[in-house]
XYZ file of C-alpha atoms in Angstrom:
133
model
C 87.053 0.236 -258.083
C 84.704 1.137 -256.671
C 80.758 -0.349 -257.223
C 78.630 0.016 -259.244
C 75.969 2.444 -258.853
C 73.365 -0.150 -260.122
C 74.153 -3.675 -258.808
C 70.954 -5.064 -260.129
C 69.361 -6.975 -262.955
C 65.977 -5.537 -262.224
C 66.765 -1.518 -262.078
C 65.069 0.755 -264.988
C 68.842 1.904 -266.029
C 69.430 1.594 -269.402
C 72.010 -1.378 -270.155
C 74.268 1.181 -271.379
C 73.865 3.963 -268.771
C 77.082 4.448 -267.101
C 75.279 3.861 -263.601
C 75.760 0.084 -264.610
C 79.784 0.633 -264.705
C 81.171 3.277 -262.144
C 79.442 4.508 -258.514
C 78.042 7.220 -257.881
C 79.834 10.345 -258.493
C 82.391 8.930 -261.055
C 79.380 10.840 -263.606
C 77.502 13.233 -265.619
C 73.863 12.938 -265.417
C 72.074 15.396 -268.379
C 68.307 15.990 -268.016
C 68.751 14.210 -271.945
C 70.137 14.111 -274.470
C 72.379 17.191 -275.877
C 75.244 18.590 -278.224
C 76.626 18.803 -274.427
C 76.925 15.034 -274.329
C 77.648 12.547 -277.580
C 77.042 9.772 -278.692
C 80.095 7.884 -279.398
C 79.493 4.779 -282.040
C 82.673 3.422 -281.022
C 81.447 1.912 -277.471
C 77.537 3.453 -277.529
C 78.239 5.642 -275.234
C 77.256 9.558 -273.564
C 81.076 11.224 -273.270
C 81.182 14.910 -271.975
C 83.699 17.025 -273.803
C 86.026 15.843 -271.172
C 85.353 12.275 -271.662
C 82.920 12.132 -268.291
C 80.449 8.726 -268.659
C 76.982 10.725 -268.456
C 73.109 9.864 -267.871
C 70.132 11.167 -269.742
C 67.675 9.714 -268.174
C 67.343 10.760 -264.701
C 64.209 9.420 -264.497
C 65.876 5.381 -264.548
C 69.228 5.903 -262.640
C 66.847 8.071 -259.674
C 68.985 11.263 -259.493
C 68.652 14.337 -260.614
C 70.108 16.092 -263.763
C 73.947 16.851 -262.113
C 76.836 17.479 -263.127
C 78.440 15.284 -260.871
C 82.101 14.095 -262.165
C 82.245 17.485 -263.502
C 82.015 19.505 -261.088
C 82.293 17.166 -257.417
C 78.320 17.968 -257.335
C 77.206 15.739 -254.162
C 73.942 13.794 -254.368
C 70.387 15.428 -253.179
C 67.700 13.784 -254.380
C 63.712 14.773 -252.564
C 61.217 13.631 -251.808
C 58.278 14.349 -252.670
C 55.394 12.627 -251.646
C 52.212 12.096 -252.330
C 49.317 14.543 -251.275
C 47.336 10.952 -249.909
C 48.441 9.293 -247.722
C 46.940 5.500 -249.254
C 49.021 6.485 -252.266
C 52.559 6.967 -250.031
C 53.330 2.444 -249.420
C 53.320 2.661 -253.792
C 55.573 6.411 -254.050
C 57.758 4.905 -252.000
C 58.329 1.549 -252.776
C 59.096 2.881 -256.516
C 61.349 4.880 -255.357
C 62.523 3.271 -252.841
C 63.400 0.123 -255.160
C 65.269 2.206 -257.805
C 67.435 3.608 -255.845
C 71.137 2.371 -255.016
C 72.502 2.156 -251.846
C 73.586 5.814 -250.959
C 70.494 7.369 -252.555
C 68.946 4.881 -250.574
C 69.570 6.269 -247.887
C 69.758 9.574 -247.518
C 65.634 8.825 -249.037
C 65.256 6.762 -245.801
C 66.742 9.789 -243.416
C 64.702 11.951 -245.360
C 61.046 9.706 -245.550
C 61.988 8.993 -241.748
C 61.739 12.913 -241.177
C 59.227 13.732 -243.784
C 56.656 11.564 -243.255
C 55.634 12.518 -239.934
C 55.399 16.292 -241.481
C 53.157 15.643 -244.633
C 50.388 12.089 -242.692
C 50.940 12.698 -238.579
C 50.038 9.528 -236.670
C 51.142 6.768 -239.558
C 54.092 4.868 -237.857
C 57.025 5.655 -240.270
C 58.783 2.209 -239.332
C 55.721 0.533 -240.305
C 55.432 1.316 -243.946
C 59.403 2.071 -244.402
C 59.377 -1.440 -244.054
C 55.868 -2.320 -246.717
C 58.364 0.064 -248.873
C 61.817 -1.879 -248.760
C 59.980 -4.887 -248.710
């Protein structure tokens, strides 16, 4: 069985989130609870009508809403770097520490490309080391 997307107890995902039971891509993420993903009182989880597990807190799992399992969508992440370089370290720390391994790799790649464009002269390696420590 593949490893769950969220493996850390310190991750902000809810205790019953499908991200704690399934790997990335094996569940859908909705913006919020809806009729399209009703709560199942028998096990405390939400599912689509086709039985696909659903997370309803994209901000907590660190990936945008999408029908990853239902439609086979790839996970697309997009860094939104702050306007002020003074906020860069804390922003990256928050984003990186809430990301799972598959997403973390994508975020690091984006950061390596976007930081020099947004903040010329900032040492990317040093900045990423601070964010990941």
